[in-house]
Amino acid sequence: MDKIEHQTIATNGINMHIASIGTGPVVLFLHGFPELWYSWRHQLLSLSSLGYRCIAPDLRGYGDTDAPKNAREYTIFHIVGDLVGLIDSLGIDKVFLVGHDWGATVAWYFCLLRPDRIKALVNMSVVFQPRNPHKSSVQISRELFGDDFYICRFQEPGEVEEDFAQMDTASIITRFLTSRDPKPPCIPKEVGFRGIPDNPNLPSWLSEKDINYYAGKFNQTGFTGGLNYNRCLDLNWELMAAWTGLKIKVSAKFIVGDVDPTYHIPGVKEYISKGGLKKYVPFLQEVVVMEGVAHFLNQEKPEEVSEHIYDFIKKF
């Protein structure tokens, strides 16, 4: 880990912290919520040892990267703009892109908006969903799961922050990272996130040191930056109207764990298995469903995930 270099890059009006290691073709890793560049620590070491230059930023609003206060500054155009500016400032033309959770959503849109900058994509957990011209994803989520669904709960500024403030940050991180409940997460207001089952024993793939790293950064920044991605979902839907129906024309591989709640959202398994994802990502070459693996697969099964990434990108 001490071989990983850290620097700050000015991009798109913010200062972005990146972790990087290695030389060779560039692999750009995009983390999710509530995470940091650190979620890719294993892949940075593994892929750099195989001849790649690995770069993992703290995305806008996270860790040591700037977190604008205005929630409207977290649209998909801001986030993708940050990343284009980042690779421009480093003199990089094209990257292999790897995303997970919210990072996967950003990665899909990066490929949709700027396919000219992507060699190939490995995406995890979150499938690409084409824009519904009639309803935003928040409306669809509310109809499917009700107001207690986590995306709906995240919409009101300050509400979830107040909920989180009643808990120890390390406990919040632990509950998220170690959850193995495949049901779509619904959190009633009267129960709050305190109601997520606590795991007294950390799994073998997660250490106290790991939890403390995350907790230390989120204690400094709070969770608002990460939550603001969800608060821009309706705005993204409005702004993306011109891209309705556009397909992602980048060579892609998709990986998901079969205990991941994203895999158990009604219709997602069928969407993947019956060709829906392939329809909208026509150059999708591989789908991997990892047995017995939950949401944070890149940390739970780091060697296998690194191998899956390498096996795909080495073809290009």
PDB file of C-alpha atoms in Angstrom:
ATOM      1  CA  MET A   1       0.000   0.000   0.000  1.00  0.00           C
ATOM      2  CA  ASP A   2       2.911   2.380   0.672  1.00  0.00           C
ATOM      3  CA  LYS A   3       3.808   2.186  -3.034  1.00  0.00           C
ATOM      4  CA  ILE A   4       0.508   3.840  -3.972  1.00  0.00           C
ATOM      5  CA  GLU A   5       1.075   7.507  -4.790  1.00  0.00           C
ATOM      6  CA  HIS A   6      -1.345  10.287  -3.890  1.00  0.00           C
ATOM      7  CA  GLN A   7      -1.783  13.622  -5.598  1.00  0.00           C
ATOM      8  CA  THR A   8      -4.332  16.368  -6.125  1.00  0.00           C
ATOM      9  CA  ILE A   9      -5.420  17.343  -9.640  1.00  0.00           C
ATOM     10  CA  ALA A  10      -7.332  20.502 -10.575  1.00  0.00           C
ATOM     11  CA  THR A  11     -10.255  19.532 -12.819  1.00  0.00           C
ATOM     12  CA  ASN A  12     -13.602  21.051 -13.803  1.00  0.00           C
ATOM     13  CA  GLY A  13     -13.489  23.683 -11.063  1.00  0.00           C
ATOM     14  CA  ILE A  14     -12.615  21.327  -8.195  1.00  0.00           C
ATOM     15  CA  ASN A  15      -9.507  19.735  -6.708  1.00  0.00           C
ATOM     16  CA  MET A  16      -9.616  15.960  -7.024  1.00  0.00           C
ATOM     17  CA  HIS A  17      -7.557  13.532  -4.960  1.00  0.00           C
ATOM     18  CA  ILE A  18      -6.279  10.487  -6.831  1.00  0.00           C
ATOM     19  CA  ALA A  19      -4.415   7.369  -5.796  1.00  0.00           C
ATOM     20  CA  SER A  20      -2.231   5.834  -8.491  1.00  0.00           C
ATOM     21  CA  ILE A  21       0.364   3.126  -9.039  1.00  0.00           C
ATOM     22  CA  GLY A  22       2.099   1.437 -11.949  1.00  0.00           C
ATOM     23  CA  THR A  23       2.949   2.173 -15.561  1.00  0.00           C
ATOM     24  CA  GLY A  24       1.340   1.104 -18.818  1.00  0.00           C
ATOM     25  CA  PRO A  25      -2.198   1.333 -20.206  1.00  0.00           C
ATOM     26  CA  VAL A  26      -4.423   3.272 -17.824  1.00  0.00           C
ATOM     27  CA  VAL A  27      -7.200   1.679 -15.774  1.00  0.00           C
ATOM     28  CA  LEU A  28      -9.512   4.227 -14.117  1.00  0.00           C
ATOM     29  CA  PHE A  29     -11.479   2.921 -11.113  1.00  0.00           C
ATOM     30  CA  LEU A  30     -14.726   4.575  -9.907  1.00  0.00           C
ATOM     31  CA  HIS A  31     -15.997   3.860  -6.387  1.00  0.00           C
ATOM     32  CA  GLY A  32     -19.522   3.882  -4.970  1.00  0.00           C
ATOM     33  CA  PHE A  33     -21.285   4.899  -1.729  1.00  0.00           C
ATOM     34  CA  PRO A  34     -20.252   5.075   1.074  1.00  0.00           C
ATOM     35  CA  GLU A  35     -16.772   4.478  -0.267  1.00  0.00           C
ATOM     36  CA  LEU A  36     -13.513   6.041  -1.408  1.00  0.00           C
ATOM     37  CA  TRP A  37     -10.579   5.340  -3.722  1.00  0.00           C
ATOM     38  CA  TYR A  38      -9.607   2.879  -0.961  1.00  0.00           C
ATOM     39  CA  SER A  39     -12.284   0.409  -2.104  1.00  0.00           C
ATOM     40  CA  TRP A  40      -9.986  -0.415  -5.054  1.00  0.00           C
ATOM     41  CA  ARG A  41      -6.822  -0.946  -2.962  1.00  0.00           C
ATOM     42  CA  HIS A  42      -6.557  -4.623  -3.911  1.00  0.00           C
ATOM     43  CA  GLN A  43      -7.163  -4.028  -7.625  1.00  0.00           C
ATOM     44  CA  LEU A  44      -4.650  -1.155  -7.717  1.00  0.00           C
ATOM     45  CA  LEU A  45      -1.910  -3.457  -6.426  1.00  0.00           C
ATOM     46  CA  SER A  46      -2.940  -6.452  -8.510  1.00  0.00           C
ATOM     47  CA  LEU A  47      -3.440  -4.750 -11.888  1.00  0.00           C
ATOM     48  CA  SER A  48      -0.361  -2.526 -11.520  1.00  0.00           C
ATOM     49  CA  SER A  49       1.735  -5.675 -11.009  1.00  0.00           C
ATOM     50  CA  LEU A  50       0.415  -6.933 -14.365  1.00  0.00           C
ATOM     51  CA  GLY A  51       1.601  -3.922 -16.336  1.00  0.00           C
ATOM     52  CA  TYR A  52      -1.133  -1.287 -15.938  1.00  0.00           C
ATOM     53  CA  ARG A  53      -1.188   2.258 -14.648  1.00  0.00           C
ATOM     54  CA  CYS A  54      -4.021   2.204 -12.112  1.00  0.00           C
ATOM     55  CA  ILE A  55      -5.783   5.395 -11.023  1.00  0.00           C
ATOM     56  CA  ALA A  56      -8.549   5.609  -8.414  1.00  0.00           C
ATOM     57  CA  PRO A  57      -9.957   9.036  -7.527  1.00  0.00           C
ATOM     58  CA  ASP A  58     -12.039  10.089  -4.593  1.00  0.00           C
ATOM     59  CA  LEU A  59     -15.051  11.219  -6.635  1.00  0.00           C
ATOM     60  CA  ARG A  60     -16.576  14.678  -6.210  1.00  0.00           C
ATOM     61  CA  GLY A  61     -17.940  15.017  -2.667  1.00  0.00           C
ATOM     62  CA  TYR A  62     -15.822  12.230  -1.182  1.00  0.00           C
ATOM     63  CA  GLY A  63     -12.659  11.917   0.879  1.00  0.00           C
ATOM     64  CA  ASP A  64      -9.902  14.363  -0.019  1.00  0.00           C
ATOM     65  CA  THR A  65     -11.679  15.661  -3.141  1.00  0.00           C
ATOM     66  CA  ASP A  66     -13.637  18.918  -2.987  1.00  0.00           C
ATOM     67  CA  ALA A  67     -17.316  18.714  -2.058  1.00  0.00           C
ATOM     68  CA  PRO A  68     -19.354  21.622  -3.481  1.00  0.00           C
ATOM     69  CA  LYS A  69     -22.174  22.618  -1.151  1.00  0.00           C
ATOM     70  CA  ASN A  70     -24.869  22.983  -3.833  1.00  0.00           C
ATOM     71  CA  ALA A  71     -26.572  19.631  -4.434  1.00  0.00           C
ATOM     72  CA  ARG A  72     -27.216  20.641  -8.044  1.00  0.00           C
ATOM     73  CA  GLU A  73     -23.460  20.468  -8.675  1.00  0.00           C
ATOM     74  CA  TYR A  74     -23.528  16.666  -8.527  1.00  0.00           C
ATOM     75  CA  THR A  75     -25.218  15.896 -11.835  1.00  0.00           C
ATOM     76  CA  ILE A  76     -23.854  13.175 -14.055  1.00  0.00           C
ATOM     77  CA  PHE A  77     -22.471  15.942 -16.290  1.00  0.00           C
ATOM     78  CA  HIS A  78     -20.434  17.359 -13.397  1.00  0.00           C
ATOM     79  CA  ILE A  79     -19.078  13.935 -12.409  1.00  0.00           C
ATOM     80  CA  VAL A  80     -18.191  12.836 -15.950  1.00  0.00           C
ATOM     81  CA  GLY A  81     -16.771  16.320 -16.560  1.00  0.00           C
ATOM     82  CA  ASP A  82     -14.482  15.875 -13.541  1.00  0.00           C
ATOM     83  CA  LEU A  83     -13.183  12.596 -14.977  1.00  0.00           C
ATOM     84  CA  VAL A  84     -12.636  13.905 -18.515  1.00  0.00           C
ATOM     85  CA  GLY A  85     -10.763  16.860 -16.994  1.00  0.00           C
ATOM     86  CA  LEU A  86      -8.745  14.476 -14.854  1.00  0.00           C
ATOM     87  CA  ILE A  87      -7.502  12.345 -17.738  1.00  0.00           C
ATOM     88  CA  ASP A  88      -6.944  15.482 -19.849  1.00  0.00           C
ATOM     89  CA  SER A  89      -4.770  17.001 -17.129  1.00  0.00           C
ATOM     90  CA  LEU A  90      -2.732  13.780 -16.928  1.00  0.00           C
ATOM     91  CA  GLY A  91      -2.281  13.718 -20.707  1.00  0.00           C
ATOM     92  CA  ILE A  92      -4.231  10.473 -21.102  1.00  0.00           C
ATOM     93  CA  ASP A  93      -6.236   9.883 -24.275  1.00  0.00           C
ATOM     94  CA  LYS A  94      -8.166   6.690 -23.449  1.00  0.00           C
ATOM     95  CA  VAL A  95      -8.679   4.542 -20.365  1.00  0.00           C
ATOM     96  CA  PHE A  96      -9.979   1.162 -19.386  1.00  0.00           C
ATOM     97  CA  LEU A  97     -12.883   2.037 -17.110  1.00  0.00           C
ATOM     98  CA  VAL A  98     -13.938   0.029 -14.052  1.00  0.00           C
ATOM     99  CA  GLY A  99     -16.933   0.999 -11.908  1.00  0.00           C
ATOM    100  CA  HIS A 100     -18.918  -0.281  -8.940  1.00  0.00           C
ATOM    101  CA  ASP A 101     -22.203   0.865  -7.337  1.00  0.00           C
ATOM    102  CA  TRP A 102     -22.602   4.624  -7.989  1.00  0.00           C
ATOM    103  CA  GLY A 103     -19.245   4.422  -9.757  1.00  0.00           C
ATOM    104  CA  ALA A 104     -20.870   1.932 -12.145  1.00  0.00           C
ATOM    105  CA  THR A 105     -23.674   4.385 -12.876  1.00  0.00           C
ATOM    106  CA  VAL A 106     -21.093   7.101 -13.558  1.00  0.00           C
ATOM    107  CA  ALA A 107     -19.149   4.663 -15.755  1.00  0.00           C
ATOM    108  CA  TRP A 108     -22.223   3.827 -17.871  1.00  0.00           C
ATOM    109  CA  TYR A 109     -22.844   7.535 -18.451  1.00  0.00           C
ATOM    110  CA  PHE A 110     -19.158   8.201 -19.147  1.00  0.00           C
ATOM    111  CA  CYS A 111     -19.384   5.573 -21.909  1.00  0.00           C
ATOM    112  CA  LEU A 112     -22.664   7.014 -23.163  1.00  0.00           C
ATOM    113  CA  LEU A 113     -21.431  10.609 -23.285  1.00  0.00           C
ATOM    114  CA  ARG A 114     -17.753  10.167 -24.182  1.00  0.00           C
ATOM    115  CA  PRO A 115     -17.169   6.732 -25.719  1.00  0.00           C
ATOM    116  CA  ASP A 116     -14.173   8.203 -27.552  1.00  0.00           C
ATOM    117  CA  ARG A 117     -12.232   8.220 -24.249  1.00  0.00           C
ATOM    118  CA  ILE A 118     -12.911   4.590 -23.254  1.00  0.00           C
ATOM    119  CA  LYS A 119     -11.034   1.489 -24.481  1.00  0.00           C
ATOM    120  CA  ALA A 120     -13.322  -0.965 -22.686  1.00  0.00           C
ATOM    121  CA  LEU A 121     -15.508  -1.135 -19.579  1.00  0.00           C
ATOM    122  CA  VAL A 122     -15.764  -3.551 -16.651  1.00  0.00           C
ATOM    123  CA  ASN A 123     -18.819  -2.627 -14.566  1.00  0.00           C
ATOM    124  CA  MET A 124     -20.118  -4.113 -11.339  1.00  0.00           C
ATOM    125  CA  SER A 125     -23.422  -4.404  -9.467  1.00  0.00           C
ATOM    126  CA  VAL A 126     -25.523  -1.737 -11.197  1.00  0.00           C
ATOM    127  CA  VAL A 127     -26.933  -2.500 -14.656  1.00  0.00           C
ATOM    128  CA  PHE A 128     -27.431   0.179 -17.277  1.00  0.00           C
ATOM    129  CA  GLN A 129     -31.078   1.197 -17.384  1.00  0.00           C
ATOM    130  CA  PRO A 130     -32.228   3.175 -20.433  1.00  0.00           C
ATOM    131  CA  ARG A 131     -33.941   6.465 -19.707  1.00  0.00           C
ATOM    132  CA  ASN A 132     -37.691   6.110 -19.303  1.00  0.00           C
ATOM    133  CA  PRO A 133     -39.152   9.090 -21.208  1.00  0.00           C
ATOM    134  CA  HIS A 134     -42.180   9.223 -18.898  1.00  0.00           C
ATOM    135  CA  LYS A 135     -40.848   8.662 -15.364  1.00  0.00           C
ATOM    136  CA  SER A 136     -37.621   9.332 -13.505  1.00  0.00           C
ATOM    137  CA  SER A 137     -35.803   6.566 -11.629  1.00  0.00           C
ATOM    138  CA  VAL A 138     -36.915   8.109  -8.317  1.00  0.00           C
ATOM    139  CA  GLN A 139     -40.571   7.928  -9.381  1.00  0.00           C
ATOM    140  CA  ILE A 140     -40.097   4.332 -10.530  1.00  0.00           C
ATOM    141  CA  SER A 141     -38.363   3.416  -7.249  1.00  0.00           C
ATOM    142  CA  ARG A 142     -41.146   5.004  -5.220  1.00  0.00           C
ATOM    143  CA  GLU A 143     -43.801   3.080  -7.158  1.00  0.00           C
ATOM    144  CA  LEU A 144     -41.903  -0.203  -6.766  1.00  0.00           C
ATOM    145  CA  PHE A 145     -40.825   0.035  -3.134  1.00  0.00           C
ATOM    146  CA  GLY A 146     -42.538   2.992  -1.470  1.00  0.00           C
ATOM    147  CA  ASP A 147     -41.150   6.027   0.347  1.00  0.00           C
ATOM    148  CA  ASP A 148     -38.954   3.912   2.640  1.00  0.00           C
ATOM    149  CA  PHE A 149     -36.727   2.721  -0.218  1.00  0.00           C
ATOM    150  CA  TYR A 150     -33.215   4.045   0.444  1.00  0.00           C
ATOM    151  CA  ILE A 151     -33.051   6.166  -2.759  1.00  0.00           C
ATOM    152  CA  CYS A 152     -36.335   7.842  -1.767  1.00  0.00           C
ATOM    153  CA  ARG A 153     -35.091   8.347   1.796  1.00  0.00           C
ATOM    154  CA  PHE A 154     -31.913   9.988   0.468  1.00  0.00           C
ATOM    155  CA  GLN A 155     -33.836  12.690  -1.447  1.00  0.00           C
ATOM    156  CA  GLU A 156     -34.621  15.137   1.377  1.00  0.00           C
ATOM    157  CA  PRO A 157     -31.563  17.297   2.178  1.00  0.00           C
ATOM    158  CA  GLY A 158     -30.375  16.874   5.746  1.00  0.00           C
ATOM    159  CA  GLU A 159     -32.792  14.132   6.748  1.00  0.00           C
ATOM    160  CA  VAL A 160     -30.498  11.140   6.400  1.00  0.00           C
ATOM    161  CA  GLU A 161     -27.559  13.188   7.661  1.00  0.00           C
ATOM    162  CA  GLU A 162     -29.503  13.684  10.917  1.00  0.00           C
ATOM    163  CA  ASP A 163     -30.180   9.949  11.055  1.00  0.00           C
ATOM    164  CA  PHE A 164     -26.486   9.143  10.507  1.00  0.00           C
ATOM    165  CA  ALA A 165     -25.449  11.719  13.134  1.00  0.00           C
ATOM    166  CA  GLN A 166     -27.076   9.562  15.811  1.00  0.00           C
ATOM    167  CA  MET A 167     -24.679   6.722  15.022  1.00  0.00           C
ATOM    168  CA  ASP A 168     -20.950   6.183  15.192  1.00  0.00           C
ATOM    169  CA  THR A 169     -19.445   6.641  11.707  1.00  0.00           C
ATOM    170  CA  ALA A 170     -17.503   3.379  11.928  1.00  0.00           C
ATOM    171  CA  SER A 171     -20.765   1.593  12.737  1.00  0.00           C
ATOM    172  CA  ILE A 172     -22.473   3.129   9.679  1.00  0.00           C
ATOM    173  CA  ILE A 173     -19.632   2.031   7.383  1.00  0.00           C
ATOM    174  CA  THR A 174     -19.589  -1.451   8.901  1.00  0.00           C
ATOM    175  CA  ARG A 175     -23.345  -1.899   8.455  1.00  0.00           C
ATOM    176  CA  PHE A 176     -23.187  -0.908   4.810  1.00  0.00           C
ATOM    177  CA  LEU A 177     -20.115  -2.935   3.872  1.00  0.00           C
ATOM    178  CA  THR A 178     -21.049  -6.134   5.702  1.00  0.00           C
ATOM    179  CA  SER A 179     -24.756  -6.314   4.843  1.00  0.00           C
ATOM    180  CA  ARG A 180     -25.721  -9.576   3.160  1.00  0.00           C
ATOM    181  CA  ASP A 181     -29.455  -9.005   2.906  1.00  0.00           C
ATOM    182  CA  PRO A 182     -30.400  -9.410  -0.778  1.00  0.00           C
ATOM    183  CA  LYS A 183     -33.739  -7.629  -0.360  1.00  0.00           C
ATOM    184  CA  PRO A 184     -33.888  -4.097  -1.818  1.00  0.00           C
ATOM    185  CA  PRO A 185     -33.060  -1.855   1.177  1.00  0.00           C
ATOM    186  CA  CYS A 186     -36.084  -0.140   2.684  1.00  0.00           C
ATOM    187  CA  ILE A 187     -35.446   1.943   5.803  1.00  0.00           C
ATOM    188  CA  PRO A 188     -38.589   3.176   7.641  1.00  0.00           C
ATOM    189  CA  LYS A 189     -38.115   6.655   9.116  1.00  0.00           C
ATOM    190  CA  GLU A 190     -39.203   5.534  12.571  1.00  0.00           C
ATOM    191  CA  VAL A 191     -36.499   2.837  12.583  1.00  0.00           C
ATOM    192  CA  GLY A 192     -33.785   4.721  10.727  1.00  0.00           C
ATOM    193  CA  PHE A 193     -30.465   3.358   9.582  1.00  0.00           C
ATOM    194  CA  ARG A 194     -29.850   2.237  13.153  1.00  0.00           C
ATOM    195  CA  GLY A 195     -32.264  -0.550  12.275  1.00  0.00           C
ATOM    196  CA  ILE A 196     -29.851  -2.100   9.764  1.00  0.00           C
ATOM    197  CA  PRO A 197     -28.530  -5.225  11.509  1.00  0.00           C
ATOM    198  CA  ASP A 198     -25.131  -4.686  13.081  1.00  0.00           C
ATOM    199  CA  ASN A 199     -22.473  -7.313  12.488  1.00  0.00           C
ATOM    200  CA  PRO A 200     -20.420  -7.773  15.683  1.00  0.00           C
ATOM    201  CA  ASN A 201     -17.725  -9.719  13.836  1.00  0.00           C
ATOM    202  CA  LEU A 202     -16.061  -8.312  10.758  1.00  0.00           C
ATOM    203  CA  PRO A 203     -15.760 -10.731   7.816  1.00  0.00           C
ATOM    204  CA  SER A 204     -12.283 -11.988   6.962  1.00  0.00           C
ATOM    205  CA  TRP A 205     -11.978  -9.590   4.011  1.00  0.00           C
ATOM    206  CA  LEU A 206     -12.539  -6.438   6.100  1.00  0.00           C
ATOM    207  CA  SER A 207     -10.301  -5.238   8.929  1.00  0.00           C
ATOM    208  CA  GLU A 208     -10.661  -2.661  11.695  1.00  0.00           C
ATOM    209  CA  LYS A 209      -7.950  -0.697   9.884  1.00  0.00           C
ATOM    210  CA  ASP A 210     -10.116  -0.620   6.741  1.00  0.00           C
ATOM    211  CA  ILE A 211     -13.189   0.545   8.658  1.00  0.00           C
ATOM    212  CA  ASN A 212     -11.163   3.199  10.469  1.00  0.00           C
ATOM    213  CA  TYR A 213      -9.794   4.544   7.175  1.00  0.00           C
ATOM    214  CA  TYR A 214     -13.308   5.021   5.793  1.00  0.00           C
ATOM    215  CA  ALA A 215     -14.645   6.376   9.077  1.00  0.00           C
ATOM    216  CA  GLY A 216     -11.799   8.867   9.425  1.00  0.00           C
ATOM    217  CA  LYS A 217     -12.495  10.361   5.998  1.00  0.00           C
ATOM    218  CA  PHE A 218     -16.278  10.455   6.451  1.00  0.00           C
ATOM    219  CA  ASN A 219     -15.830  12.029   9.890  1.00  0.00           C
ATOM    220  CA  GLN A 220     -13.977  14.849   8.114  1.00  0.00           C
ATOM    221  CA  THR A 221     -16.360  15.306   5.201  1.00  0.00           C
ATOM    222  CA  GLY A 222     -19.733  13.955   6.315  1.00  0.00           C
ATOM    223  CA  PHE A 223     -21.993  11.994   3.964  1.00  0.00           C
ATOM    224  CA  THR A 224     -23.709  14.867   2.139  1.00  0.00           C
ATOM    225  CA  GLY A 225     -21.432  14.806  -0.909  1.00  0.00           C
ATOM    226  CA  GLY A 226     -22.192  11.162  -1.586  1.00  0.00           C
ATOM    227  CA  LEU A 227     -25.902  11.579  -0.854  1.00  0.00           C
ATOM    228  CA  ASN A 228     -26.086  14.446  -3.341  1.00  0.00           C
ATOM    229  CA  TYR A 229     -25.601  12.012  -6.229  1.00  0.00           C
ATOM    230  CA  ASN A 230     -29.022  10.578  -5.350  1.00  0.00           C
ATOM    231  CA  ARG A 231     -30.472  14.071  -4.943  1.00  0.00           C
ATOM    232  CA  CYS A 232     -29.571  14.797  -8.574  1.00  0.00           C
ATOM    233  CA  LEU A 233     -31.365  11.753  -9.994  1.00  0.00           C
ATOM    234  CA  ASP A 234     -34.455  13.717 -11.047  1.00  0.00           C
ATOM    235  CA  LEU A 235     -32.281  16.517 -12.425  1.00  0.00           C
ATOM    236  CA  ASN A 236     -30.188  13.981 -14.367  1.00  0.00           C
ATOM    237  CA  TRP A 237     -33.399  12.570 -15.810  1.00  0.00           C
ATOM    238  CA  GLU A 238     -34.423  16.035 -17.031  1.00  0.00           C
ATOM    239  CA  LEU A 239     -30.984  16.864 -18.446  1.00  0.00           C
ATOM    240  CA  MET A 240     -30.549  13.515 -20.216  1.00  0.00           C
ATOM    241  CA  ALA A 241     -33.697  13.870 -22.365  1.00  0.00           C
ATOM    242  CA  ALA A 242     -31.673  14.339 -25.559  1.00  0.00           C
ATOM    243  CA  TRP A 243     -29.925  10.984 -24.996  1.00  0.00           C
ATOM    244  CA  THR A 244     -33.157   8.964 -24.649  1.00  0.00           C
ATOM    245  CA  GLY A 245     -32.813   5.652 -26.481  1.00  0.00           C
ATOM    246  CA  LEU A 246     -29.076   5.977 -27.102  1.00  0.00           C
ATOM    247  CA  LYS A 247     -27.109   2.754 -26.695  1.00  0.00           C
ATOM    248  CA  ILE A 248     -23.729   2.319 -25.024  1.00  0.00           C
ATOM    249  CA  LYS A 249     -21.310   1.368 -27.770  1.00  0.00           C
ATOM    250  CA  VAL A 250     -18.272   0.368 -25.731  1.00  0.00           C
ATOM    251  CA  SER A 251     -16.970  -3.189 -25.264  1.00  0.00           C
ATOM    252  CA  ALA A 252     -18.141  -4.219 -21.811  1.00  0.00           C
ATOM    253  CA  LYS A 253     -18.112  -6.899 -19.137  1.00  0.00           C
ATOM    254  CA  PHE A 254     -20.611  -6.932 -16.274  1.00  0.00           C
ATOM    255  CA  ILE A 255     -20.086  -8.587 -12.885  1.00  0.00           C
ATOM    256  CA  VAL A 256     -22.582  -8.968 -10.031  1.00  0.00           C
ATOM    257  CA  GLY A 257     -22.856 -11.074  -6.881  1.00  0.00           C
ATOM    258  CA  ASP A 258     -25.920 -13.272  -6.510  1.00  0.00           C
ATOM    259  CA  VAL A 259     -26.493 -11.944  -2.957  1.00  0.00           C
ATOM    260  CA  ASP A 260     -26.338  -8.323  -4.158  1.00  0.00           C
ATOM    261  CA  PRO A 261     -29.603  -6.383  -3.573  1.00  0.00           C
ATOM    262  CA  THR A 262     -29.170  -4.759  -7.002  1.00  0.00           C
ATOM    263  CA  TYR A 263     -29.466  -8.235  -8.556  1.00  0.00           C
ATOM    264  CA  HIS A 264     -32.730  -8.842  -6.675  1.00  0.00           C
ATOM    265  CA  ILE A 265     -34.548  -5.692  -7.780  1.00  0.00           C
ATOM    266  CA  PRO A 266     -37.655  -7.011  -9.569  1.00  0.00           C
ATOM    267  CA  GLY A 267     -36.918  -7.652 -13.227  1.00  0.00           C
ATOM    268  CA  VAL A 268     -33.132  -7.213 -13.103  1.00  0.00           C
ATOM    269  CA  LYS A 269     -32.213 -10.922 -13.337  1.00  0.00           C
ATOM    270  CA  GLU A 270     -34.494 -11.320 -16.351  1.00  0.00           C
ATOM    271  CA  TYR A 271     -33.223  -8.066 -17.880  1.00  0.00           C
ATOM    272  CA  ILE A 272     -29.696  -9.510 -17.760  1.00  0.00           C
ATOM    273  CA  SER A 273     -30.470 -13.119 -18.702  1.00  0.00           C
ATOM    274  CA  LYS A 274     -33.020 -12.441 -21.455  1.00  0.00           C
ATOM    275  CA  GLY A 275     -31.004  -9.915 -23.415  1.00  0.00           C
ATOM    276  CA  GLY A 276     -32.302  -6.584 -22.124  1.00  0.00           C
ATOM    277  CA  LEU A 277     -28.882  -5.385 -20.974  1.00  0.00           C
ATOM    278  CA  LYS A 278     -27.293  -6.625 -24.206  1.00  0.00           C
ATOM    279  CA  LYS A 279     -29.904  -4.688 -26.203  1.00  0.00           C
ATOM    280  CA  TYR A 280     -28.814  -1.378 -24.695  1.00  0.00           C
ATOM    281  CA  VAL A 281     -25.129  -2.327 -24.354  1.00  0.00           C
ATOM    282  CA  PRO A 282     -24.707  -4.104 -27.720  1.00  0.00           C
ATOM    283  CA  PHE A 283     -20.973  -4.688 -27.252  1.00  0.00           C
ATOM    284  CA  LEU A 284     -21.518  -6.443 -23.916  1.00  0.00           C
ATOM    285  CA  GLN A 285     -19.223  -9.455 -24.198  1.00  0.00           C
ATOM    286  CA  GLU A 286     -19.416 -11.142 -20.791  1.00  0.00           C
ATOM    287  CA  VAL A 287     -21.715 -11.343 -17.786  1.00  0.00           C
ATOM    288  CA  VAL A 288     -20.429 -12.920 -14.574  1.00  0.00           C
ATOM    289  CA  VAL A 289     -22.718 -13.763 -11.645  1.00  0.00           C
ATOM    290  CA  MET A 290     -20.527 -14.585  -8.638  1.00  0.00           C
ATOM    291  CA  GLU A 291     -22.091 -17.174  -6.337  1.00  0.00           C
ATOM    292  CA  GLY A 292     -22.488 -16.362  -2.664  1.00  0.00           C
ATOM    293  CA  VAL A 293     -21.096 -12.847  -3.107  1.00  0.00           C
ATOM    294  CA  ALA A 294     -22.806  -9.672  -1.841  1.00  0.00           C
ATOM    295  CA  HIS A 295     -22.695  -6.046  -2.983  1.00  0.00           C
ATOM    296  CA  PHE A 296     -19.112  -5.013  -2.200  1.00  0.00           C
ATOM    297  CA  LEU A 297     -17.646  -7.743  -4.393  1.00  0.00           C
ATOM    298  CA  ASN A 298     -14.402  -5.955  -5.250  1.00  0.00           C
ATOM    299  CA  GLN A 299     -13.500  -6.054  -1.552  1.00  0.00           C
ATOM    300  CA  GLU A 300     -15.154  -9.357  -0.618  1.00  0.00           C
ATOM    301  CA  LYS A 301     -13.514 -11.300  -3.476  1.00  0.00           C
ATOM    302  CA  PRO A 302     -10.581  -9.093  -4.496  1.00  0.00           C
ATOM    303  CA  GLU A 303      -8.448 -11.733  -6.239  1.00  0.00           C
ATOM    304  CA  GLU A 304     -11.314 -13.066  -8.343  1.00  0.00           C
ATOM    305  CA  VAL A 305     -12.496  -9.579  -9.276  1.00  0.00           C
ATOM    306  CA  SER A 306      -8.978  -8.485 -10.244  1.00  0.00           C
ATOM    307  CA  GLU A 307      -8.678 -11.610 -12.378  1.00  0.00           C
ATOM    308  CA  HIS A 308     -12.020 -10.909 -14.071  1.00  0.00           C
ATOM    309  CA  ILE A 309     -10.882  -7.367 -14.892  1.00  0.00           C
ATOM    310  CA  TYR A 310      -7.513  -8.507 -16.215  1.00  0.00           C
ATOM    311  CA  ASP A 311      -8.955 -11.348 -18.284  1.00  0.00           C
ATOM    312  CA  PHE A 312     -11.148  -8.842 -20.088  1.00  0.00           C
ATOM    313  CA  ILE A 313      -8.919  -5.801 -20.583  1.00  0.00           C
ATOM    314  CA  LYS A 314      -5.886  -7.821 -21.737  1.00  0.00           C
ATOM    315  CA  LYS A 315      -7.799  -8.555 -24.970  1.00  0.00           C
ATOM    316  CA  PHE A 316      -7.590  -4.919 -26.076  1.00  0.00           C
TER     317      PHE A 316
END
